[in-house]
PDB file of C-alpha atoms in Angstrom:
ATOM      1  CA  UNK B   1       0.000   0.000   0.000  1.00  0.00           C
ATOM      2  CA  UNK B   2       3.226   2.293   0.004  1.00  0.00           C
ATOM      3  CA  UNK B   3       3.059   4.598  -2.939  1.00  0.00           C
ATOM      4  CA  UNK B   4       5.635   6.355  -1.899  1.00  0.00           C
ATOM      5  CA  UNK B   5       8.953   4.935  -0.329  1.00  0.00           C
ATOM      6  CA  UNK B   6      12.166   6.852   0.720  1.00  0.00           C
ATOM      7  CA  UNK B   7      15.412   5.133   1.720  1.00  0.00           C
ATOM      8  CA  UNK B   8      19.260   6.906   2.359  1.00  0.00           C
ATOM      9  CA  UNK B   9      18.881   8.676   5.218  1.00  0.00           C
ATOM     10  CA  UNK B  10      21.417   7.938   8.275  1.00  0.00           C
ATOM     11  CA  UNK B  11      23.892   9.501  10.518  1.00  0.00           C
ATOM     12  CA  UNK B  12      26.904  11.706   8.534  1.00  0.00           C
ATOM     13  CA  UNK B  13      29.569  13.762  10.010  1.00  0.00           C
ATOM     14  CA  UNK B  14      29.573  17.622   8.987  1.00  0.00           C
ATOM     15  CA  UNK B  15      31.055  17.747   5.787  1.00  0.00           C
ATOM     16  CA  UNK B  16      30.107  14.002   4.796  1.00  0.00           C
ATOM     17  CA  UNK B  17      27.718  12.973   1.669  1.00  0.00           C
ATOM     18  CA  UNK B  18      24.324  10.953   1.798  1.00  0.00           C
ATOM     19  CA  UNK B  19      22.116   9.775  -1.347  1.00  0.00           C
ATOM     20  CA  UNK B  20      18.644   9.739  -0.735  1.00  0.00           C
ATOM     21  CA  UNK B  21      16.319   7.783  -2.878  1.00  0.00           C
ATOM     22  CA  UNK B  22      12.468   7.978  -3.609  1.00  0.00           C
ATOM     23  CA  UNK B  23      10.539   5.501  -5.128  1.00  0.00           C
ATOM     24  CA  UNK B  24       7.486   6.126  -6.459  1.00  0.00           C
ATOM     25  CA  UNK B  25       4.612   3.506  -7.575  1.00  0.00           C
ATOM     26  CA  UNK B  26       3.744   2.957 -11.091  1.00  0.00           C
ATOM     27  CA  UNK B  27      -0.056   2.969 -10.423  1.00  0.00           C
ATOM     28  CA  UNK B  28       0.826   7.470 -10.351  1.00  0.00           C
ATOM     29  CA  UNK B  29      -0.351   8.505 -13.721  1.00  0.00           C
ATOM     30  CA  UNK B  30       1.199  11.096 -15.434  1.00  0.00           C
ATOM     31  CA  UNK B  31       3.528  12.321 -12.224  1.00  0.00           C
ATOM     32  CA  UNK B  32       4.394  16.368 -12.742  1.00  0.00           C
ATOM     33  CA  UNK B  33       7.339  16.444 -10.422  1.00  0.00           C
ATOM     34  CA  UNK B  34       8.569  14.815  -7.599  1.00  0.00           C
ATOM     35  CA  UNK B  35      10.413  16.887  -5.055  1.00  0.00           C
ATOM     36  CA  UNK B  36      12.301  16.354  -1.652  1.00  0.00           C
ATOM     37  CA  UNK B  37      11.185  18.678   1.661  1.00  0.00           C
ATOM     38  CA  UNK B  38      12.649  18.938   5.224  1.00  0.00           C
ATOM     39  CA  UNK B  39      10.902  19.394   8.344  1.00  0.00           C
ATOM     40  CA  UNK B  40      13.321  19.715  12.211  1.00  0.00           C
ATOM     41  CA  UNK B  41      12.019  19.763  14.989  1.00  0.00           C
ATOM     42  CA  UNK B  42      10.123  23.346  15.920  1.00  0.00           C
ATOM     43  CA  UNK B  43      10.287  24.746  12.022  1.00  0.00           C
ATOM     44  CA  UNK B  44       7.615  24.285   8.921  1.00  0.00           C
ATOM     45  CA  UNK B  45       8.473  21.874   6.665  1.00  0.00           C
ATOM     46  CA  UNK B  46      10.241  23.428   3.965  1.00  0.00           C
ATOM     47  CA  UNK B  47      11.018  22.409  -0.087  1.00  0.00           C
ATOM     48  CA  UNK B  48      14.733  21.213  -0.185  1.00  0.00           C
ATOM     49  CA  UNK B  49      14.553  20.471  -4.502  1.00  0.00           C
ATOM     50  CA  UNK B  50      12.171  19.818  -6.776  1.00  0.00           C
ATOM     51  CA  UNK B  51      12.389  18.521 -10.202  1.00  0.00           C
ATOM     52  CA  UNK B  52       9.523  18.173 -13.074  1.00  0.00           C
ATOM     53  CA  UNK B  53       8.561  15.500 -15.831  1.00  0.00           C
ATOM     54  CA  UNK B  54      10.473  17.753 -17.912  1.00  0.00           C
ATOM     55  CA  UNK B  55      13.649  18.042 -16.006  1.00  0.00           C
ATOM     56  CA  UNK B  56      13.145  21.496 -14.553  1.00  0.00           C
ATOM     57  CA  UNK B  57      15.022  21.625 -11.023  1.00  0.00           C
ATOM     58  CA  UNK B  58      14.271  23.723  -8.466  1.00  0.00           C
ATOM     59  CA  UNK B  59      16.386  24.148  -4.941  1.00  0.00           C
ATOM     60  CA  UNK B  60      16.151  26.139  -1.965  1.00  0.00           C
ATOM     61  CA  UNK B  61      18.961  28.359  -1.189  1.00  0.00           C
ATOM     62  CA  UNK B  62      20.349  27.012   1.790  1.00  0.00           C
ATOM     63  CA  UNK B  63      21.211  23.762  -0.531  1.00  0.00           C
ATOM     64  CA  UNK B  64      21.952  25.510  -3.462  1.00  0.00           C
ATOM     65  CA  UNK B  65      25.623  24.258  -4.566  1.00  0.00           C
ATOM     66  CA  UNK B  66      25.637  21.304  -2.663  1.00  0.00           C
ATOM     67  CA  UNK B  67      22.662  19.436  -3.293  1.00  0.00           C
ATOM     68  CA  UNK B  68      21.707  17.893  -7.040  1.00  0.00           C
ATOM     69  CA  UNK B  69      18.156  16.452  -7.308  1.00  0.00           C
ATOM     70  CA  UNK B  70      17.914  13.661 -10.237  1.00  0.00           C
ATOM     71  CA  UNK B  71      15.231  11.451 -11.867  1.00  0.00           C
ATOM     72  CA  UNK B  72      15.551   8.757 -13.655  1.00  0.00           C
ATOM     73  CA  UNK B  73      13.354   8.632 -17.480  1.00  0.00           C
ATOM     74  CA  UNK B  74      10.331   7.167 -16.045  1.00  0.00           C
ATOM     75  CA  UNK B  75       9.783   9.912 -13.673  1.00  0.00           C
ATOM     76  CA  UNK B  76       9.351   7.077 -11.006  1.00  0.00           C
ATOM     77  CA  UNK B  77      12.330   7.440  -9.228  1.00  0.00           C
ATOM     78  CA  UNK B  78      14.082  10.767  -7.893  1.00  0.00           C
ATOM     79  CA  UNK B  79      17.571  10.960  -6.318  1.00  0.00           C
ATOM     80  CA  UNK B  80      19.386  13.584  -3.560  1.00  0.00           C
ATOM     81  CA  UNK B  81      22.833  14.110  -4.126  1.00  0.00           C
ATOM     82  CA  UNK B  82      24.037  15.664  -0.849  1.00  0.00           C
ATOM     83  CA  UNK B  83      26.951  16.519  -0.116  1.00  0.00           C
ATOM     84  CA  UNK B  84      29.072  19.140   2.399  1.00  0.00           C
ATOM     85  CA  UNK B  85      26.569  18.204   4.776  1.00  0.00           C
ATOM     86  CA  UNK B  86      25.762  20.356   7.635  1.00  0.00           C
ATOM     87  CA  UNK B  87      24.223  20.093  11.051  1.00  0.00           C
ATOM     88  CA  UNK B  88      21.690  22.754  10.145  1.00  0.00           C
ATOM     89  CA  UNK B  89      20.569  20.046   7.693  1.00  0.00           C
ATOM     90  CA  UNK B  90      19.458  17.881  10.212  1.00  0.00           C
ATOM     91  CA  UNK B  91      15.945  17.292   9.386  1.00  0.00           C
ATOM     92  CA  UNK B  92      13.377  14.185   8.159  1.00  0.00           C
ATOM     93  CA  UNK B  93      13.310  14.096   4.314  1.00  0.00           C
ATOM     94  CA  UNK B  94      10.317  13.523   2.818  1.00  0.00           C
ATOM     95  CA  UNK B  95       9.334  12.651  -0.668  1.00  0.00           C
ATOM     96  CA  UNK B  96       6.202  14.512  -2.600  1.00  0.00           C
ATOM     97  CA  UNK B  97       5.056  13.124  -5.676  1.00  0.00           C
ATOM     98  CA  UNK B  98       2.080  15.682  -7.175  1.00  0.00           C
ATOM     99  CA  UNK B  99       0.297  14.962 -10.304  1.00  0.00           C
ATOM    100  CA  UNK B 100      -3.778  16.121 -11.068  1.00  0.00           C
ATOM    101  CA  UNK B 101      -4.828  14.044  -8.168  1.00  0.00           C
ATOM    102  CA  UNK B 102      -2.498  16.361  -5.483  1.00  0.00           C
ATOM    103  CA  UNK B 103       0.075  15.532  -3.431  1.00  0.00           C
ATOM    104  CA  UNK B 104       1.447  12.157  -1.921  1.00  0.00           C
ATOM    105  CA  UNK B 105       4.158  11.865   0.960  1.00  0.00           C
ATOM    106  CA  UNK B 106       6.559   9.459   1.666  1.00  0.00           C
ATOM    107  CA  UNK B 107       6.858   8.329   5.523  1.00  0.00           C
ATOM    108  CA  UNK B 108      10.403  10.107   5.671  1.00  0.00           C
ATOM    109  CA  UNK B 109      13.873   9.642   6.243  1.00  0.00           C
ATOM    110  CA  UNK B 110      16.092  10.680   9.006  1.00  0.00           C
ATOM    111  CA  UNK B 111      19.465  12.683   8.389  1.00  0.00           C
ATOM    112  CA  UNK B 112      21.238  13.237  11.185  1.00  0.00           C
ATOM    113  CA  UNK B 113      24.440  15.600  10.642  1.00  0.00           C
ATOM    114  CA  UNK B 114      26.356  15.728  13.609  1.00  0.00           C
ATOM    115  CA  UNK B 115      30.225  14.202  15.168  1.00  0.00           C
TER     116      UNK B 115
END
């Protein structure tokens, strides 16, 4: 019954790289974008990178540089490259798949930055 499944997360030093994945089911039809958010404790969730059917990225600035979202052809399966982590970007990830029938989340995935 998952539709939406993130895995990568885990525990990093500051300065260290992660890979989060998001897999999306292939009952979603016609997926507009996909896009990774952030939520720590006692602050709104916020949009980390987004990135369209048609390859369009979007990023926030505090990731800007360091972070590179991908998707594979399908559209069924988006990628975080982070890296220079920081322990401001301690937060659960969570994946958002919208398409005409609105907006699914994953469950999340922890990233803890920290020595």
């Amino acid at each position: 019954q998952v539709q939406v499944a993130e895995s990568g997360g885990g525990l990093v030093q500051p300065g260290g790289s992660l890979r989060l994945s998001c897999a999306a089911s292939r009952s979603f039809y016609r997926i507009n974008s996909m896009g990774w958010y952030r939520q720590a404790p006692g602050k709104q969730r916020e949009l980390v990178a987004e990135i369209t059917s048609g390859g369009s990225t979007n990023y926030a600035d505090s990731v800007k540089g360091r972070f590179t979202i991908s998707k594979d052809n399908a559209m069924y399966t988006v990628y975080l490259e982070m890296n220079n982590l920081k322990p401001d970007d301690t937060a659960v990830y969570y994946c958002n798949v919208k398409n005409l029938g609105g907006d699914t989340w994953g469950q999340g995935t922890q990233v803890t930055v920290s020595s």
